Amino acid sequence: MTMGKYTSVSTREASEDGSFDGFHGGFRQSMSWLHTWIGLTLSVVLYFMFVTGTTGYVQSQITRWMTPELGKQTAASTLAHSTEDMARAAVGHALNENAEWKTLYTGWPVKGSVYQDFYAYAEGHAPAEEGVEAKSLDVKFDAKTLSLKDGASGVRETGGGTALYSMHYNLHYMPENPIKIGGYEIAWATFIVGSATMFMLIAIITGVVVHKKIFADFFTFRPGKGQRSWLDAHNLSSVMALPFMVVITYSGLLFYTYEYMPSVKAVTYGYGEKAQELFDRDVYPHYSMGKIERSGTAAPIADVGIMIAKAREAWGGREPQWIDLFNTGDGNARAVVWASGTTGALTTEMWPTLLFDATTGEMLTKPEVSANPAVTVADVLIAIHEGNYAGWGLRWLYLLTGSFGAAMIATGLVLWTTKRKQKLKEGERADLGIEFVDRTNVGIIAGLLIAIAAYFWANRLLPVGIENRGAWEVHVLFITWGVMLLHSVLRPSAKAWGEQFAVAALAFGLLPVLNAMTTDVHLGETLFVTRSEMDLELASFDLVALGLGLIFARLAWKRYTRPATVKVAKQAKPVATTLVAEPAE
Amino acid sequence: MRSAHQEGRHMNTLEEAATANATGVPFARKRGRKSELTTAYRLEVASRALAAIIGGFALASAVAWLVSFGLMASGVQPRGPATSSGTVVSWLVWSGAAMWAFYARSQIAAWGWILAPAAALSALAFLLFSTVGA
């Protein structure tokens, strides 16, 4: 690049001492340096988080595909029993086991839920004698029969969509012991994910600073021009999904706010169980409003079905999905009924709750709590992050913007090396570090996508009934990613891209075929049938896989027919005139 | 103020400086050419990174304390909500501090303009806190 670029882009740099390096330049130039390096440092973690996290928006659809034994859900599918009956069965069973639980939680499927079972999870009061463990209960029931579920469910063991999307915050292979500093504790995954998220936030802010012409970027894509095209793609994917990116990142920090920024809480509440209890009561009152002292007088629990019916009426259409009971068997028994999160609309109260006196079934007014606008805002941002409220239209949009996020990081990574390789003179070889990043980029970016396809292949091909089957599906994912990384290190990147895209094309494109060969919930049963027999949710999985296969096939084809060579020739036109915001570094 | 790395860098011409920069300084080693990256430069990057991370955390904490304790001392919010309010704004302060750490003209400015306000705001915050709940 010529000097012209710098003089036209920069405002005050290149002045005084003639220093051009990153942070000694003007504001935009230093921010560009920061954007480049902070983006690169944890980009692998961020790419992994974006790709696996995006699958979370369709996690129940993925789980459905991964448990073909559950069969189709058509428009006519209904649950065999009412919500009230399921709740009664679960609570009845738990109270038969032990009349006095400290907490008894139960939840049941609503229309469209993946799993057709419900559960009871309970903990007893701490026993008087020391060394004796409190009673506990953790059981599942079949929603069709209302009876206890034994081990053999007839449904293959799978990690499903849950294991896949959970990786974006638990990173899967992480030490169990948290980091401890005094009373402060934070899980390793939480720490790493938080650091990456903080880097992301700074990368977004500096990215916006660097890219002044955001609106122009929206309409700018010049393909087939090497670095230029990568920069356009990077800008385009970032700008298209910018609001999503900002909210996803900031809310990502809000999930573990008090772990990431413990300063205030450490002073106002301190650490320890008692402090945490006080904090929860003040900040998340609805989670603990049922937790009150026992009265000591015995009293039976009223019919939970009546409380559920009252809650449904009070919400005017929102379906109750969970009931938490506290102090069962005691005069001070309380019940908290929770509404299903799927509303199709974003509200400030994402998880409405109602409080009941569980001995009478009478609705109580919730305890008076002081307004907490910060928590309200945080709750809404977190709700947007999770997307539980979203209907199918919004879910597609989430998938698209999440993919843009992944594409933004991927193109940023590629841009980093493309830019550096383009600076090379004829016959000059790239520095080892650049070469390494250039090669591993392939395994990281394309390899992860192949690894996720492998996760689905493992679901269909691993023998049903092997031990830890769900865990092995995940191992297959990471082994595949490792193999792809190894492959990418061994091959020149120009060849590796084409090869891995071809593998990705087959891995995704053939999934519907594999599905048809191994199950009876394939496209022939879910799509090419009469309308009332269709299961478009299941069909969508196969169709998206097919679509991804075609996209990767196209990318691979392009690589084979027109192999990308690093262009040594410089562009005649100074970059600055077309794109002021070119990261100057 | 000229920082240590500027003295130490082997830059003969502006042209070379521009090339080094355009290649992205830290890995801009060219074959057969002496590395343009000096230890002093690397130390400066490390120092500024620490200013961004540790200094940024200190400043973010200070602002969070000031907001929370200020809300509590003035009686606008009780302890719980005040804790939330201060905490959720801290990210923007931290990001801002990190950006400053890499923009400041010198390392002294980078550290100084982060730590000095952090100390001052913390002092003010705890002064306010001492008036709470007495």
PDB file of C-alpha atoms in Angstrom, chain B:
ATOM      1  CA  MET B   1       6.796  12.106  24.962  1.00  0.00           C
ATOM      2  CA  ARG B   2       8.708   9.547  22.956  1.00  0.00           C
ATOM      3  CA  SER B   3       8.263   6.084  24.253  1.00  0.00           C
ATOM      4  CA  ALA B   4      10.955   3.495  24.586  1.00  0.00           C
ATOM      5  CA  HIS B   5       9.913   1.478  21.589  1.00  0.00           C
ATOM      6  CA  GLN B   6      10.197   4.371  19.218  1.00  0.00           C
ATOM      7  CA  GLU B   7      13.825   4.797  20.150  1.00  0.00           C
ATOM      8  CA  GLY B   8      14.460   1.119  19.758  1.00  0.00           C
ATOM      9  CA  ARG B   9      12.788   0.501  16.442  1.00  0.00           C
ATOM     10  CA  HIS B  10      14.821   0.091  13.312  1.00  0.00           C
ATOM     11  CA  MET B  11      12.918   2.196  10.916  1.00  0.00           C
ATOM     12  CA  ASN B  12      14.954   3.873   8.279  1.00  0.00           C
ATOM     13  CA  THR B  13      12.323   5.464   6.176  1.00  0.00           C
ATOM     14  CA  LEU B  14       8.739   6.390   6.409  1.00  0.00           C
ATOM     15  CA  GLU B  15       8.091   3.936   3.602  1.00  0.00           C
ATOM     16  CA  GLU B  16       9.442   1.076   5.647  1.00  0.00           C
ATOM     17  CA  ALA B  17       7.474   2.215   8.625  1.00  0.00           C
ATOM     18  CA  ALA B  18       4.333   2.222   6.558  1.00  0.00           C
ATOM     19  CA  THR B  19       5.012  -1.276   5.251  1.00  0.00           C
ATOM     20  CA  ALA B  20       5.708  -2.568   8.712  1.00  0.00           C
ATOM     21  CA  ASN B  21       2.532  -1.061   9.935  1.00  0.00           C
ATOM     22  CA  ALA B  22       0.407  -2.223   7.066  1.00  0.00           C
ATOM     23  CA  THR B  23       1.601  -5.740   7.605  1.00  0.00           C
ATOM     24  CA  GLY B  24       0.396  -5.634  11.169  1.00  0.00           C
ATOM     25  CA  VAL B  25       3.275  -4.895  13.415  1.00  0.00           C
ATOM     26  CA  PRO B  26       3.597  -7.811  15.797  1.00  0.00           C
ATOM     27  CA  PHE B  27       4.154 -10.493  13.149  1.00  0.00           C
ATOM     28  CA  ALA B  28       5.728  -8.390  10.488  1.00  0.00           C
ATOM     29  CA  ARG B  29       8.939 -10.338  10.315  1.00  0.00           C
ATOM     30  CA  LYS B  30      10.322 -10.486   6.846  1.00  0.00           C
ATOM     31  CA  ARG B  31      12.593 -13.171   5.647  1.00  0.00           C
ATOM     32  CA  GLY B  32      16.198 -12.132   5.617  1.00  0.00           C
ATOM     33  CA  ARG B  33      15.421  -8.894   7.305  1.00  0.00           C
ATOM     34  CA  LYS B  34      15.997  -8.009  10.869  1.00  0.00           C
ATOM     35  CA  SER B  35      12.904  -8.186  13.018  1.00  0.00           C
ATOM     36  CA  GLU B  36      11.142  -4.884  13.410  1.00  0.00           C
ATOM     37  CA  LEU B  37       9.746  -5.972  16.711  1.00  0.00           C
ATOM     38  CA  THR B  38      11.840  -5.035  19.658  1.00  0.00           C
ATOM     39  CA  THR B  39      11.492  -6.284  23.193  1.00  0.00           C
ATOM     40  CA  ALA B  40      10.576  -2.777  24.235  1.00  0.00           C
ATOM     41  CA  TYR B  41       7.702  -2.789  21.763  1.00  0.00           C
ATOM     42  CA  ARG B  42       6.418  -6.104  23.016  1.00  0.00           C
ATOM     43  CA  LEU B  43       6.676  -4.920  26.597  1.00  0.00           C
ATOM     44  CA  GLU B  44       4.683  -1.859  25.706  1.00  0.00           C
ATOM     45  CA  VAL B  45       1.930  -3.979  24.188  1.00  0.00           C
ATOM     46  CA  ALA B  46       1.916  -6.118  27.336  1.00  0.00           C
ATOM     47  CA  SER B  47       1.859  -3.060  29.569  1.00  0.00           C
ATOM     48  CA  ARG B  48      -1.025  -1.510  27.676  1.00  0.00           C
ATOM     49  CA  ALA B  49      -2.899  -4.815  27.706  1.00  0.00           C
ATOM     50  CA  LEU B  50      -2.512  -4.959  31.464  1.00  0.00           C
ATOM     51  CA  ALA B  51      -3.683  -1.368  31.740  1.00  0.00           C
ATOM     52  CA  ALA B  52      -6.726  -2.375  29.690  1.00  0.00           C
ATOM     53  CA  ILE B  53      -7.498  -5.500  31.695  1.00  0.00           C
ATOM     54  CA  ILE B  54      -6.484  -4.712  35.274  1.00  0.00           C
ATOM     55  CA  GLY B  55      -6.755  -0.936  35.057  1.00  0.00           C
ATOM     56  CA  GLY B  56     -10.005  -1.302  33.133  1.00  0.00           C
ATOM     57  CA  PHE B  57     -11.405  -3.565  35.817  1.00  0.00           C
ATOM     58  CA  ALA B  58     -10.366  -1.090  38.514  1.00  0.00           C
ATOM     59  CA  LEU B  59     -11.999   1.839  36.728  1.00  0.00           C
ATOM     60  CA  ALA B  60     -15.115  -0.168  35.914  1.00  0.00           C
ATOM     61  CA  SER B  61     -15.349  -1.217  39.565  1.00  0.00           C
ATOM     62  CA  ALA B  62     -14.876   2.362  40.719  1.00  0.00           C
ATOM     63  CA  VAL B  63     -17.682   3.642  38.489  1.00  0.00           C
ATOM     64  CA  ALA B  64     -19.905   0.704  39.486  1.00  0.00           C
ATOM     65  CA  TRP B  65     -19.273   1.463  43.151  1.00  0.00           C
ATOM     66  CA  LEU B  66     -19.956   5.141  42.667  1.00  0.00           C
ATOM     67  CA  VAL B  67     -23.249   4.486  40.872  1.00  0.00           C
ATOM     68  CA  SER B  68     -24.389   1.839  43.374  1.00  0.00           C
ATOM     69  CA  PHE B  69     -23.314   3.629  46.524  1.00  0.00           C
ATOM     70  CA  GLY B  70     -24.530   6.936  45.160  1.00  0.00           C
ATOM     71  CA  LEU B  71     -27.998   5.448  44.570  1.00  0.00           C
ATOM     72  CA  MET B  72     -27.971   3.933  48.040  1.00  0.00           C
ATOM     73  CA  ALA B  73     -26.680   7.040  49.812  1.00  0.00           C
ATOM     74  CA  SER B  74     -29.205   9.285  48.100  1.00  0.00           C
ATOM     75  CA  GLY B  75     -31.975   6.856  48.944  1.00  0.00           C
ATOM     76  CA  VAL B  76     -32.980   6.431  45.307  1.00  0.00           C
ATOM     77  CA  GLN B  77     -32.563   2.653  45.409  1.00  0.00           C
ATOM     78  CA  PRO B  78     -32.142   0.125  48.208  1.00  0.00           C
ATOM     79  CA  ARG B  79     -29.201  -2.234  48.377  1.00  0.00           C
ATOM     80  CA  GLY B  80     -30.370  -4.939  45.934  1.00  0.00           C
ATOM     81  CA  PRO B  81     -31.429  -2.804  42.959  1.00  0.00           C
ATOM     82  CA  ALA B  82     -28.507  -0.423  43.560  1.00  0.00           C
ATOM     83  CA  THR B  83     -26.109  -3.364  43.317  1.00  0.00           C
ATOM     84  CA  SER B  84     -27.641  -4.305  39.964  1.00  0.00           C
ATOM     85  CA  SER B  85     -27.631  -0.756  38.603  1.00  0.00           C
ATOM     86  CA  GLY B  86     -23.949  -0.170  39.259  1.00  0.00           C
ATOM     87  CA  THR B  87     -22.908  -3.573  38.005  1.00  0.00           C
ATOM     88  CA  VAL B  88     -24.662  -3.510  34.637  1.00  0.00           C
ATOM     89  CA  VAL B  89     -23.110  -0.225  33.499  1.00  0.00           C
ATOM     90  CA  SER B  90     -19.564  -1.302  34.326  1.00  0.00           C
ATOM     91  CA  TRP B  91     -19.021  -3.106  30.983  1.00  0.00           C
ATOM     92  CA  LEU B  92     -19.141   0.073  28.978  1.00  0.00           C
ATOM     93  CA  VAL B  93     -16.660   1.734  31.321  1.00  0.00           C
ATOM     94  CA  TRP B  94     -14.338  -1.248  31.014  1.00  0.00           C
ATOM     95  CA  SER B  95     -14.575  -1.190  27.217  1.00  0.00           C
ATOM     96  CA  GLY B  96     -13.877   2.523  27.179  1.00  0.00           C
ATOM     97  CA  ALA B  97     -10.870   2.105  29.448  1.00  0.00           C
ATOM     98  CA  ALA B  98      -9.496  -0.678  27.260  1.00  0.00           C
ATOM     99  CA  MET B  99      -9.810   1.529  24.202  1.00  0.00           C
ATOM    100  CA  TRP B 100      -8.073   4.374  25.986  1.00  0.00           C
ATOM    101  CA  ALA B 101      -5.233   2.070  27.049  1.00  0.00           C
ATOM    102  CA  PHE B 102      -4.364   1.502  23.399  1.00  0.00           C
ATOM    103  CA  TYR B 103      -4.992   5.055  22.278  1.00  0.00           C
ATOM    104  CA  ALA B 104      -3.066   7.040  24.894  1.00  0.00           C
ATOM    105  CA  ARG B 105       0.067   8.691  23.564  1.00  0.00           C
ATOM    106  CA  SER B 106       2.271   7.117  26.189  1.00  0.00           C
ATOM    107  CA  GLN B 107       2.199   4.320  28.678  1.00  0.00           C
ATOM    108  CA  ILE B 108       2.169   6.795  31.537  1.00  0.00           C
ATOM    109  CA  ALA B 109      -0.909   8.423  30.080  1.00  0.00           C
ATOM    110  CA  ALA B 110      -2.469   5.005  29.476  1.00  0.00           C
ATOM    111  CA  TRP B 111      -2.025   3.885  33.070  1.00  0.00           C
ATOM    112  CA  GLY B 112      -2.362   7.300  34.701  1.00  0.00           C
ATOM    113  CA  TRP B 113      -5.660   8.305  33.150  1.00  0.00           C
ATOM    114  CA  ILE B 114      -7.119   4.960  34.149  1.00  0.00           C
ATOM    115  CA  LEU B 115      -5.749   4.500  37.643  1.00  0.00           C
ATOM    116  CA  ALA B 116      -6.039   8.102  38.861  1.00  0.00           C
ATOM    117  CA  PRO B 117      -9.777   8.389  38.137  1.00  0.00           C
ATOM    118  CA  ALA B 118     -10.248   4.866  39.469  1.00  0.00           C
ATOM    119  CA  ALA B 119      -8.640   5.840  42.766  1.00  0.00           C
ATOM    120  CA  ALA B 120     -10.495   9.152  43.003  1.00  0.00           C
ATOM    121  CA  LEU B 121     -13.901   7.671  42.116  1.00  0.00           C
ATOM    122  CA  SER B 122     -13.375   4.731  44.486  1.00  0.00           C
ATOM    123  CA  ALA B 123     -12.529   7.103  47.315  1.00  0.00           C
ATOM    124  CA  LEU B 124     -15.634   9.149  46.606  1.00  0.00           C
ATOM    125  CA  ALA B 125     -17.747   5.996  46.329  1.00  0.00           C
ATOM    126  CA  PHE B 126     -16.625   4.627  49.671  1.00  0.00           C
ATOM    127  CA  LEU B 127     -17.096   8.008  51.269  1.00  0.00           C
ATOM    128  CA  LEU B 128     -20.709   7.821  50.112  1.00  0.00           C
ATOM    129  CA  PHE B 129     -20.949   4.202  51.227  1.00  0.00           C
ATOM    130  CA  SER B 130     -19.854   5.157  54.745  1.00  0.00           C
ATOM    131  CA  THR B 131     -22.969   7.324  55.027  1.00  0.00           C
ATOM    132  CA  VAL B 132     -25.271   4.422  54.117  1.00  0.00           C
ATOM    133  CA  GLY B 133     -27.114   2.326  56.643  1.00  0.00           C
ATOM    134  CA  ALA B 134     -25.609   4.067  59.648  1.00  0.00           C
TER     135      ALA B 134
END
